[in-house]
PDB file of C-alpha atoms in Angstrom:
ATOM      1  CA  UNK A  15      -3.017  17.470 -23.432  1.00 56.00           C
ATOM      2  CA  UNK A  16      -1.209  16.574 -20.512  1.00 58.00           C
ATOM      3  CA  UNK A  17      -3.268  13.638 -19.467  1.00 62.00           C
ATOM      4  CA  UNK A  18      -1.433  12.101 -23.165  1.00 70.00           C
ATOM      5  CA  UNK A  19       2.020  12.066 -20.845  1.00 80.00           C
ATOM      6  CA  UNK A  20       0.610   9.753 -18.702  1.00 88.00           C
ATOM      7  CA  UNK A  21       0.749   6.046 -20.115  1.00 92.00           C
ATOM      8  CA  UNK A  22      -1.164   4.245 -17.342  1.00 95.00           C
ATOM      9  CA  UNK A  23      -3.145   6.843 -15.740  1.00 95.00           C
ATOM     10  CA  UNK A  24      -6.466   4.656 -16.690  1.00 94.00           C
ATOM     11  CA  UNK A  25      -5.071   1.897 -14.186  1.00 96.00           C
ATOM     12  CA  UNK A  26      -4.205   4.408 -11.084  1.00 97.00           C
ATOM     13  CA  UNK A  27      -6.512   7.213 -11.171  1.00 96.00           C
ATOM     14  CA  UNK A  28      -9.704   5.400 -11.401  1.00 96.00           C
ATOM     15  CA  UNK A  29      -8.330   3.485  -8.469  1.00 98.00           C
ATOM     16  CA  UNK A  30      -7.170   5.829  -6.339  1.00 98.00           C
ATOM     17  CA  UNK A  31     -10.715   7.668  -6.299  1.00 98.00           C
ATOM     18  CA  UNK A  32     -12.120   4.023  -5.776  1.00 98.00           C
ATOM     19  CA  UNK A  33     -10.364   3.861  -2.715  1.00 98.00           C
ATOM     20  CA  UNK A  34     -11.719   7.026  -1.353  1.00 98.00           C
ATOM     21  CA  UNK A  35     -15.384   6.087  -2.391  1.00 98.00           C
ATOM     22  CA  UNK A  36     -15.187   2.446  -0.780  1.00 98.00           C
ATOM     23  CA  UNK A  37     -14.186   4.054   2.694  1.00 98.00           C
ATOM     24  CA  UNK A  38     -16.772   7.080   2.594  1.00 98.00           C
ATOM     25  CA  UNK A  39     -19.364   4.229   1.915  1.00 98.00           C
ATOM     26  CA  UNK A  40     -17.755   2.485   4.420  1.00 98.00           C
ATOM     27  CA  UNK A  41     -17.470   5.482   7.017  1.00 96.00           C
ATOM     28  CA  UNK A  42     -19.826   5.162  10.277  1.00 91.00           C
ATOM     29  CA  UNK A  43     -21.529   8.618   8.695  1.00 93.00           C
ATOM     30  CA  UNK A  44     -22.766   6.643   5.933  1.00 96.00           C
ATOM     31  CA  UNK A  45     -23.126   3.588   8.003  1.00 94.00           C
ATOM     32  CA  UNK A  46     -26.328   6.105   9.895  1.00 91.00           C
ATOM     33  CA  UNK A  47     -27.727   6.312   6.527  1.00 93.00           C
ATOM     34  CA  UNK A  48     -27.704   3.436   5.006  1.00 92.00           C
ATOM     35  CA  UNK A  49     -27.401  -0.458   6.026  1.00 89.00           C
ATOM     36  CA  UNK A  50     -24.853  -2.868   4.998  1.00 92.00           C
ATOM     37  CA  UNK A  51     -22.883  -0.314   3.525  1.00 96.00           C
ATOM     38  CA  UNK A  52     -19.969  -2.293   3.824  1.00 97.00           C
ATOM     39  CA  UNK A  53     -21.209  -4.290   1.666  1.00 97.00           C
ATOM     40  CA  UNK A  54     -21.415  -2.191  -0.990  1.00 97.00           C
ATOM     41  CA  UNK A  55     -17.503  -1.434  -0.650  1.00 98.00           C
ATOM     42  CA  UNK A  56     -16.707  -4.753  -0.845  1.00 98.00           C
ATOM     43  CA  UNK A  57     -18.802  -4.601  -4.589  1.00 98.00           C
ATOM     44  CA  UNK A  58     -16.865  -1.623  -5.781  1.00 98.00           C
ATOM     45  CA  UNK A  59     -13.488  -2.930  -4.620  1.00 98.00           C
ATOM     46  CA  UNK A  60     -13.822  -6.414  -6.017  1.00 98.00           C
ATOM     47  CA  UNK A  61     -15.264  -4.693  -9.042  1.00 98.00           C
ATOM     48  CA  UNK A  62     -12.092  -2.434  -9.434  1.00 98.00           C
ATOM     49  CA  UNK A  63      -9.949  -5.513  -8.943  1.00 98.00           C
ATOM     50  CA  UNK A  64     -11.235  -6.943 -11.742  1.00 98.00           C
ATOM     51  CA  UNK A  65     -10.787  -4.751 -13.915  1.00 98.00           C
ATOM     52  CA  UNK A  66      -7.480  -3.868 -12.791  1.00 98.00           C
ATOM     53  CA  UNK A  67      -7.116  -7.636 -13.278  1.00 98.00           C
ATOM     54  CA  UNK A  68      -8.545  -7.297 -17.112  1.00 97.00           C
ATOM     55  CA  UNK A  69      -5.271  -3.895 -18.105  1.00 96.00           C
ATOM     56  CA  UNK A  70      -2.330  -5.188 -16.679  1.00 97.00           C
ATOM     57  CA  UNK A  71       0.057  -7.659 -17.637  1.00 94.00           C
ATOM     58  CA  UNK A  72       0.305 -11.513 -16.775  1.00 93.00           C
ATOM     59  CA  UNK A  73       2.563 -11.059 -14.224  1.00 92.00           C
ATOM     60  CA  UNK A  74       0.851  -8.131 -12.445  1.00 95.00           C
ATOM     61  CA  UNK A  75      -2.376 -10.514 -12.895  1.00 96.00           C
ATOM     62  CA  UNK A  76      -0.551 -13.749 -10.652  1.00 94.00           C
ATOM     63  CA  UNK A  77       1.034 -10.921  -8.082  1.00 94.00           C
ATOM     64  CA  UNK A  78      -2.898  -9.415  -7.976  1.00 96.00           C
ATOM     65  CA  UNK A  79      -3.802 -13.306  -7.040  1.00 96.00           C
ATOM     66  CA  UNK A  80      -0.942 -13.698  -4.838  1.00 95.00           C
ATOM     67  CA  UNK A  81      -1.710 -10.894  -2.912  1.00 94.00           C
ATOM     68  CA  UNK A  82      -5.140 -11.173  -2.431  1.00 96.00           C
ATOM     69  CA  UNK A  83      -4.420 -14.845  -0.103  1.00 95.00           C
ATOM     70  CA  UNK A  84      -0.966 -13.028   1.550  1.00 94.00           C
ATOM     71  CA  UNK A  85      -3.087  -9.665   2.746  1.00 94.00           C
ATOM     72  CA  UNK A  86      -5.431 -12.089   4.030  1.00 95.00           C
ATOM     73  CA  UNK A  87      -3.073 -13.928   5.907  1.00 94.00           C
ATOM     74  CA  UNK A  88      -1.739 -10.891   7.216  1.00 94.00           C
ATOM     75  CA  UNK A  89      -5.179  -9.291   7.943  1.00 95.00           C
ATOM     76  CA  UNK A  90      -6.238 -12.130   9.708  1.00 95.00           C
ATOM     77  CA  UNK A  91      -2.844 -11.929  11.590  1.00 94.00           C
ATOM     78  CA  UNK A  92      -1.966  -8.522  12.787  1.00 94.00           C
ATOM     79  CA  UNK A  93      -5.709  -7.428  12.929  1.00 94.00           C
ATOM     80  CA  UNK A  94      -7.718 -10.074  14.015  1.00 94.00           C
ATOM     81  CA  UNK A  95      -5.478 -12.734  16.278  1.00 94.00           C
ATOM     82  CA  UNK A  96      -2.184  -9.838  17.264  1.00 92.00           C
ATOM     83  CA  UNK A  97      -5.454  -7.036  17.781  1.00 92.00           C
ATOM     84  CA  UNK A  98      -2.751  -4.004  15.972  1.00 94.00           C
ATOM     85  CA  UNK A  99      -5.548  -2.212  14.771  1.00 95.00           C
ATOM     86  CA  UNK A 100      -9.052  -3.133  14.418  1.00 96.00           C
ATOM     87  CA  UNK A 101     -12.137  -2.765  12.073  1.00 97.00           C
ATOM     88  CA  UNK A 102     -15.218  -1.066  12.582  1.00 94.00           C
ATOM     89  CA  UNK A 103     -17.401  -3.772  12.699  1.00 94.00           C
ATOM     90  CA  UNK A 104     -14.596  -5.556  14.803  1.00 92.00           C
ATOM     91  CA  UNK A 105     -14.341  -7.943  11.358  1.00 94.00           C
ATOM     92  CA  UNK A 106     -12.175  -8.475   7.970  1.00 96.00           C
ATOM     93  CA  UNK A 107     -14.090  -6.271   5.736  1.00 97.00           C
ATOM     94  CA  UNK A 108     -14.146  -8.753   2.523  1.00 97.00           C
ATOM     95  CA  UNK A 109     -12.455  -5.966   0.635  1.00 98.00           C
ATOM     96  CA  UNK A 110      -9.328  -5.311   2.145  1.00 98.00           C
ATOM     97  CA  UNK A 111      -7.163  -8.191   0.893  1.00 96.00           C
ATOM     98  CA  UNK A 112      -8.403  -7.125  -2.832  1.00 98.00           C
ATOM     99  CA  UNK A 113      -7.656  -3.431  -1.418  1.00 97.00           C
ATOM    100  CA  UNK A 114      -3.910  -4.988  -0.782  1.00 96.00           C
ATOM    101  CA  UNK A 115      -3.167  -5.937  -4.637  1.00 97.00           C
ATOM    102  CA  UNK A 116      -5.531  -2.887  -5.622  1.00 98.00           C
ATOM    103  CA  UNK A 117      -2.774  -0.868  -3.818  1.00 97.00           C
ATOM    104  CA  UNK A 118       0.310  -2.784  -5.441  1.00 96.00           C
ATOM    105  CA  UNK A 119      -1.125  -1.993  -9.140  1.00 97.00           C
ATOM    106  CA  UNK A 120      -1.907   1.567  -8.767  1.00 98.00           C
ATOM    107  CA  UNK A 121       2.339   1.913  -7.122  1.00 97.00           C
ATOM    108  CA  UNK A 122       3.930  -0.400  -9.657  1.00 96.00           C
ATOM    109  CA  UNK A 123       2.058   1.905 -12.921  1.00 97.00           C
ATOM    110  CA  UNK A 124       2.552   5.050 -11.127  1.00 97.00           C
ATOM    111  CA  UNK A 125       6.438   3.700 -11.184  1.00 96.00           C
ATOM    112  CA  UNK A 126       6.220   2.486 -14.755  1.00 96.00           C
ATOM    113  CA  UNK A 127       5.277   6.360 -16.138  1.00 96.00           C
ATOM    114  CA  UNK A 128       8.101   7.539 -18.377  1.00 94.00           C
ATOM    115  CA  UNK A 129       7.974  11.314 -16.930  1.00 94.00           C
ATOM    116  CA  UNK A 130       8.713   9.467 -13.307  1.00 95.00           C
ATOM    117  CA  UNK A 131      11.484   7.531 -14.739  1.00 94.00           C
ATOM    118  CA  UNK A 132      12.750  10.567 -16.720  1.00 94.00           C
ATOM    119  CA  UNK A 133      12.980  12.443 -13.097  1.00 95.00           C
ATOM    120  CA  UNK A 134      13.433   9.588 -11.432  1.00 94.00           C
ATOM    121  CA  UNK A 135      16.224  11.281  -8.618  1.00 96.00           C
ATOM    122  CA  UNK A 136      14.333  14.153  -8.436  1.00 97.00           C
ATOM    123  CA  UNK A 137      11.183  12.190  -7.790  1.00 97.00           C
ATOM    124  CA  UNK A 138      13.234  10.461  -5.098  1.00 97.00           C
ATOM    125  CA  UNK A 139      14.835  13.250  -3.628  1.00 97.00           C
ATOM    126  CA  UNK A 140      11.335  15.101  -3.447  1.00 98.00           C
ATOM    127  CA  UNK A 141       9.538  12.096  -2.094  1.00 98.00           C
ATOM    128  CA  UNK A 142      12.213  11.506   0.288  1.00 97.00           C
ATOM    129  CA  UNK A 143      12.008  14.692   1.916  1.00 98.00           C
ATOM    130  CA  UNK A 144       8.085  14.133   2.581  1.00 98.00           C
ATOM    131  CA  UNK A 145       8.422  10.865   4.123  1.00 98.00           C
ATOM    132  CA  UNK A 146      11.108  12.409   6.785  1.00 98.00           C
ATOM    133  CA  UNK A 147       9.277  15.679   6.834  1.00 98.00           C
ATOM    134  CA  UNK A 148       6.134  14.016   8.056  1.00 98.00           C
ATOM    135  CA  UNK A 149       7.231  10.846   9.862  1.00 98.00           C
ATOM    136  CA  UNK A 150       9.194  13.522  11.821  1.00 98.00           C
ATOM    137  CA  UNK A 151       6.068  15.831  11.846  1.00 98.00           C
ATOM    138  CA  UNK A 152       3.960  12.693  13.272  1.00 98.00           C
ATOM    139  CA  UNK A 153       5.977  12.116  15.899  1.00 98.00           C
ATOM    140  CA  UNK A 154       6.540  15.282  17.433  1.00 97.00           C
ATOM    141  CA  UNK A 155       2.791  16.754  16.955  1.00 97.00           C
ATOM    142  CA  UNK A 156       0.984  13.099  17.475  1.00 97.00           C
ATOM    143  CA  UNK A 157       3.980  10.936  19.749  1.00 96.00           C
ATOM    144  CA  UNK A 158       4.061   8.708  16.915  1.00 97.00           C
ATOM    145  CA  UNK A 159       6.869   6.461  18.112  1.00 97.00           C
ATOM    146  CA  UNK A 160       5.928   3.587  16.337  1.00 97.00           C
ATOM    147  CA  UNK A 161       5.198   5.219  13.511  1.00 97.00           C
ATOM    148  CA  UNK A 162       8.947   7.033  13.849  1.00 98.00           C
ATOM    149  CA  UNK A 163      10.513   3.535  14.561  1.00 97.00           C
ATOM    150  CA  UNK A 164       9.237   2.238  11.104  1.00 97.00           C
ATOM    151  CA  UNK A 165      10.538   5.404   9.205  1.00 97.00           C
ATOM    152  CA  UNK A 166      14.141   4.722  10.616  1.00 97.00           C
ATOM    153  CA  UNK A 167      13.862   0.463   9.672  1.00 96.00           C
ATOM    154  CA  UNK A 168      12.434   2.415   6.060  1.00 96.00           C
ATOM    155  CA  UNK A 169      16.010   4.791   6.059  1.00 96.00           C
ATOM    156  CA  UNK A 170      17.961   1.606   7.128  1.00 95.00           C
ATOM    157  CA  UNK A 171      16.224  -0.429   4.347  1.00 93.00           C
ATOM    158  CA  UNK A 172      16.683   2.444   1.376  1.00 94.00           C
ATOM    159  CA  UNK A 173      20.158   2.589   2.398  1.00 94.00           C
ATOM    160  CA  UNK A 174      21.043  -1.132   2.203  1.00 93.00           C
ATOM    161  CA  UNK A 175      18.918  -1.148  -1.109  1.00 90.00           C
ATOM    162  CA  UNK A 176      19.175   1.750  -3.040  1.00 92.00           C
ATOM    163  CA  UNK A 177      17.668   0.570  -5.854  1.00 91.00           C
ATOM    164  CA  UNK A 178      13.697   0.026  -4.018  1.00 91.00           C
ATOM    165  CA  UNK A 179      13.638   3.682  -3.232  1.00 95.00           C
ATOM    166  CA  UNK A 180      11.707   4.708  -5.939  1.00 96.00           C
ATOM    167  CA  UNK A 181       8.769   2.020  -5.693  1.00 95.00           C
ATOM    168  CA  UNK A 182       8.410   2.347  -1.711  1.00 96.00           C
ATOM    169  CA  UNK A 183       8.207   5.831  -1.595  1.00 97.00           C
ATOM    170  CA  UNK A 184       5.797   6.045  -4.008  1.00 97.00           C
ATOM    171  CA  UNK A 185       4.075   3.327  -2.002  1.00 97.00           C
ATOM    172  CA  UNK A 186       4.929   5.190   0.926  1.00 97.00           C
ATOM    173  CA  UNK A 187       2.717   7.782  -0.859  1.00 97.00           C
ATOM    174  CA  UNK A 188       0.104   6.001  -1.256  1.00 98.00           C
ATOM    175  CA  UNK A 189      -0.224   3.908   2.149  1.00 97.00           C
ATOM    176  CA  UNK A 190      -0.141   6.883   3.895  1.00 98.00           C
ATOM    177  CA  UNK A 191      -3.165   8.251   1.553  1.00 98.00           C
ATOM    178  CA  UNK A 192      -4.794   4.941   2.760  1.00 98.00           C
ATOM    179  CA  UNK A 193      -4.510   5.296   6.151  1.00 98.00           C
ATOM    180  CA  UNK A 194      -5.426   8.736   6.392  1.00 98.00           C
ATOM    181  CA  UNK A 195      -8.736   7.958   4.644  1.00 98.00           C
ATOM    182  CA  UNK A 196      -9.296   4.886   6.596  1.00 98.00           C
ATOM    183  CA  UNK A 197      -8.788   6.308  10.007  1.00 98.00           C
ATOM    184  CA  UNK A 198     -10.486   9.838   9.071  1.00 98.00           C
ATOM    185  CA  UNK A 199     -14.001   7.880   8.219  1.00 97.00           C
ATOM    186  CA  UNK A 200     -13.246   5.560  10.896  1.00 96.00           C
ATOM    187  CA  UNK A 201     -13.134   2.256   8.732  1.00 97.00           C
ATOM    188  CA  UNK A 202     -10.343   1.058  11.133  1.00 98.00           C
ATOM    189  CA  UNK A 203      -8.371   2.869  14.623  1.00 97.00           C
ATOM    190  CA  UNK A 204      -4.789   2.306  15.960  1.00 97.00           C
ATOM    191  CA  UNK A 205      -4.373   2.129  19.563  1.00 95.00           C
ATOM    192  CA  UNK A 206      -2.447   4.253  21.118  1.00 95.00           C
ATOM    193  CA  UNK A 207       0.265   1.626  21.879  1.00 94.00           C
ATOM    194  CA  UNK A 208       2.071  -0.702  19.962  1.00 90.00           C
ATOM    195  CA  UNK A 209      -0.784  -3.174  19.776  1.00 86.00           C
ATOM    196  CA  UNK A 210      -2.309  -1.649  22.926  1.00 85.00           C
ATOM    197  CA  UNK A 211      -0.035  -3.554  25.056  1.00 84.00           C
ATOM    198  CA  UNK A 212       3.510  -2.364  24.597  1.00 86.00           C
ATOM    199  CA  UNK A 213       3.111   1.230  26.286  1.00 88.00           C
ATOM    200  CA  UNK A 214       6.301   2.597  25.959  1.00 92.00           C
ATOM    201  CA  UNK A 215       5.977   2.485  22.192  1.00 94.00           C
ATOM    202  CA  UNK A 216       2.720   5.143  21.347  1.00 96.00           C
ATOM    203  CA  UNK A 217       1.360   4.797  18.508  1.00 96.00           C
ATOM    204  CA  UNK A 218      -0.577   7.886  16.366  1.00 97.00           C
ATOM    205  CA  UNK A 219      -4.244   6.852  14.464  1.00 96.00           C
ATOM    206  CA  UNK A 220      -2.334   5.805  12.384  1.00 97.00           C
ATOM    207  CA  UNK A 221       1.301   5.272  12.382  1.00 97.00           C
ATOM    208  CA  UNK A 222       3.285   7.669   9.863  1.00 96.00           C
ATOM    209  CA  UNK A 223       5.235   5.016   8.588  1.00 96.00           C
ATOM    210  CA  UNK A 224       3.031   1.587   8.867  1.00 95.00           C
ATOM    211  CA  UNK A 225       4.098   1.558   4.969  1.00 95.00           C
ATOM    212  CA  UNK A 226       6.771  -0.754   6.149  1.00 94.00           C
ATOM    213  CA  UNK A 227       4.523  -3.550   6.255  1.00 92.00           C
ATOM    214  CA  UNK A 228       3.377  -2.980   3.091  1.00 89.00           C
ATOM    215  CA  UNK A 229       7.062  -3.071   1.672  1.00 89.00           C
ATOM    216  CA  UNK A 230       6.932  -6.894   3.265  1.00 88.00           C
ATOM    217  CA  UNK A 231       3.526  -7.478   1.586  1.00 87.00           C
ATOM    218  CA  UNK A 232       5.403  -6.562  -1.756  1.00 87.00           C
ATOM    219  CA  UNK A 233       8.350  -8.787  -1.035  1.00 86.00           C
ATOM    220  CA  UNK A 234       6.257 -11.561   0.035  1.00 89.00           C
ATOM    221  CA  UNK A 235       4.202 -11.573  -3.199  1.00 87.00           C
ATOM    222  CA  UNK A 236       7.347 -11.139  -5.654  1.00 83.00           C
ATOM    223  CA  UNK A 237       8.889 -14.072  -3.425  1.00 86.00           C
ATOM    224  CA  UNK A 238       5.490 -16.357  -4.719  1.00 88.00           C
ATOM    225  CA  UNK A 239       5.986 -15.387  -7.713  1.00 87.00           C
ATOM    226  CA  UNK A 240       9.526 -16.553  -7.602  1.00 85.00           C
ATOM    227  CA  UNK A 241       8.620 -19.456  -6.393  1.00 85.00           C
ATOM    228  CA  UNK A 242       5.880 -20.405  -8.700  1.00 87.00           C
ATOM    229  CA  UNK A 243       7.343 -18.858 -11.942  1.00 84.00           C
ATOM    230  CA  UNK A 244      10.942 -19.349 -11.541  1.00 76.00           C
ATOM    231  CA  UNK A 245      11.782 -20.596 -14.981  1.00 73.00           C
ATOM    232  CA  UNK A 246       9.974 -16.961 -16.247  1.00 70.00           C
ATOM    233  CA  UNK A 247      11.929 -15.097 -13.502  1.00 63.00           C
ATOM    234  CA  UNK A 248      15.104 -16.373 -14.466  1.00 66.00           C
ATOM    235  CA  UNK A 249      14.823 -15.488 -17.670  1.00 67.00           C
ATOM    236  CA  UNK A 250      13.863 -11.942 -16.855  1.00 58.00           C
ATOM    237  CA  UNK A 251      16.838 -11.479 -14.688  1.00 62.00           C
ATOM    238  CA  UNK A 252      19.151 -12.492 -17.692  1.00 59.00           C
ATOM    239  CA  UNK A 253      17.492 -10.239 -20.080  1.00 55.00           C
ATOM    240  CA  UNK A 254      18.254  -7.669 -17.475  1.00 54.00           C
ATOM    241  CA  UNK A 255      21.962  -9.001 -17.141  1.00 56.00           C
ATOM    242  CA  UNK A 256      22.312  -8.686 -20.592  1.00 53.00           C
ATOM    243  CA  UNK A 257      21.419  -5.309 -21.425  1.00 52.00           C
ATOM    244  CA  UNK A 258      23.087  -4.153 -18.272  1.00 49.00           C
ATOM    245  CA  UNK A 259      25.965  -5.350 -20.050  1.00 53.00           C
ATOM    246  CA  UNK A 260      25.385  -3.747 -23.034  1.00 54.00           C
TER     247      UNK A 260
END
């Protein structure tokens, strides 16, 4: 079978169907129907994060942790204090900083898969032309500037580090997957401006390209890490040295 070529696909698929239940549950349709629904998101997420928490590795486990206190930083930052998007219920829906990591496990597996590393330039080249294709797309049909301004920092970033390509535009990918759910059941809105002040920089609901911040999320968590496991990240890089010298 061809689900047998796929090493990891218990971590990512499960979770990438989670993430489209906890918003439809989330949605205002469902919101009609039933009350506290939200809360019932915030059960299946944290549910999912644990055990996501339970198959991966013990590094993935202390970057799940990490992440968890960083997206809730930034939540608490660029949605609730800076107002650059908002929830529905005008709160920090519990299960968006577990969403965060959530989103980080299902992109690092879907990475690790031999058959993506076997095609790993075609996957790039591929993936590549759907990011431009529809950050360009974005901004001509929705006057997604913002979202268009990201893409280019994304270009700028991919070409000063070739080697990340692969695991943001897989993220890529998947952020914009996110978003598009999100915004479609109404679980969060964009303004139309850059924060809803700036109005020379429109914004679409949502941005094509709001991936970037995710990319910082990553590096912010792998920096932790770093920070907290530097004897064990050492060592990794010289194992790396090593059989890059080999």
């Amino acid at each position: 079978m061809i689900f047998k070529k796929f090493k990891y696909l218990h971590i990512y698929l499960p979770s990438i169907f989670i993430i489209w239940l906890a918003l439809f549950i989330d949605s205002k349709t469902i919101s009609s129907l039933i009350s506290h629904n939200q809360y019932i998101s915030n059960i299946i997420v944290i549910a999912t994060f644990i055990y996501l928490y339970r198959n991966v590795t013990v590094k993935i486990r202390k970057i799940m942790l990490y992440g968890v206190f960083l997206g809730l930083a930034g939540e608490t930052l660029f949605a609730l204090i800076l107002g650059m998007y908002s929830y529905r219920l005008e709160n920090l829906p519990i299960y968006v900083p577990f969403g965060h990591s959530i989103v980080y496990v299902i992109v690092f597996y879907i990475a690790k898969e031999k058959l993506v590393k076997i095609n790993y330039q075609s996957v790039i080249k591929y993936l590549y032309i759907f990011m431009t294709t529809f950050s360009t797309y974005w901004f001509i049909i929705k006057d997604d500037t913002f979202g268009f301004i990201c893409f280019l920092f994304i270009v700028y970033l991919f070409y000063k580090k070739p080697q990340m390509r692969l695991f943001y535009l897989i993220m890529y990918c998947m952020v914009l997957y996110l978003e598009l759910v999100g915004t479609y059941y109404n679980c969060w809105v964009w303004p139309e401006t850059w924060f809803g002040k700036i109005d020379f920089i429109s914004s679409a609901n949502p941005p094509s390209s709001i991936s970037l911040f995710y990319f910082g999320f990553d590096l912010g968590c792998l920096w932790i890490y770093k920070k907290l496991n530097s004897k064990k990240w050492n060592r990794m890089k010289n194992i790396k040295r090593i059989r890059a010298c080999k």
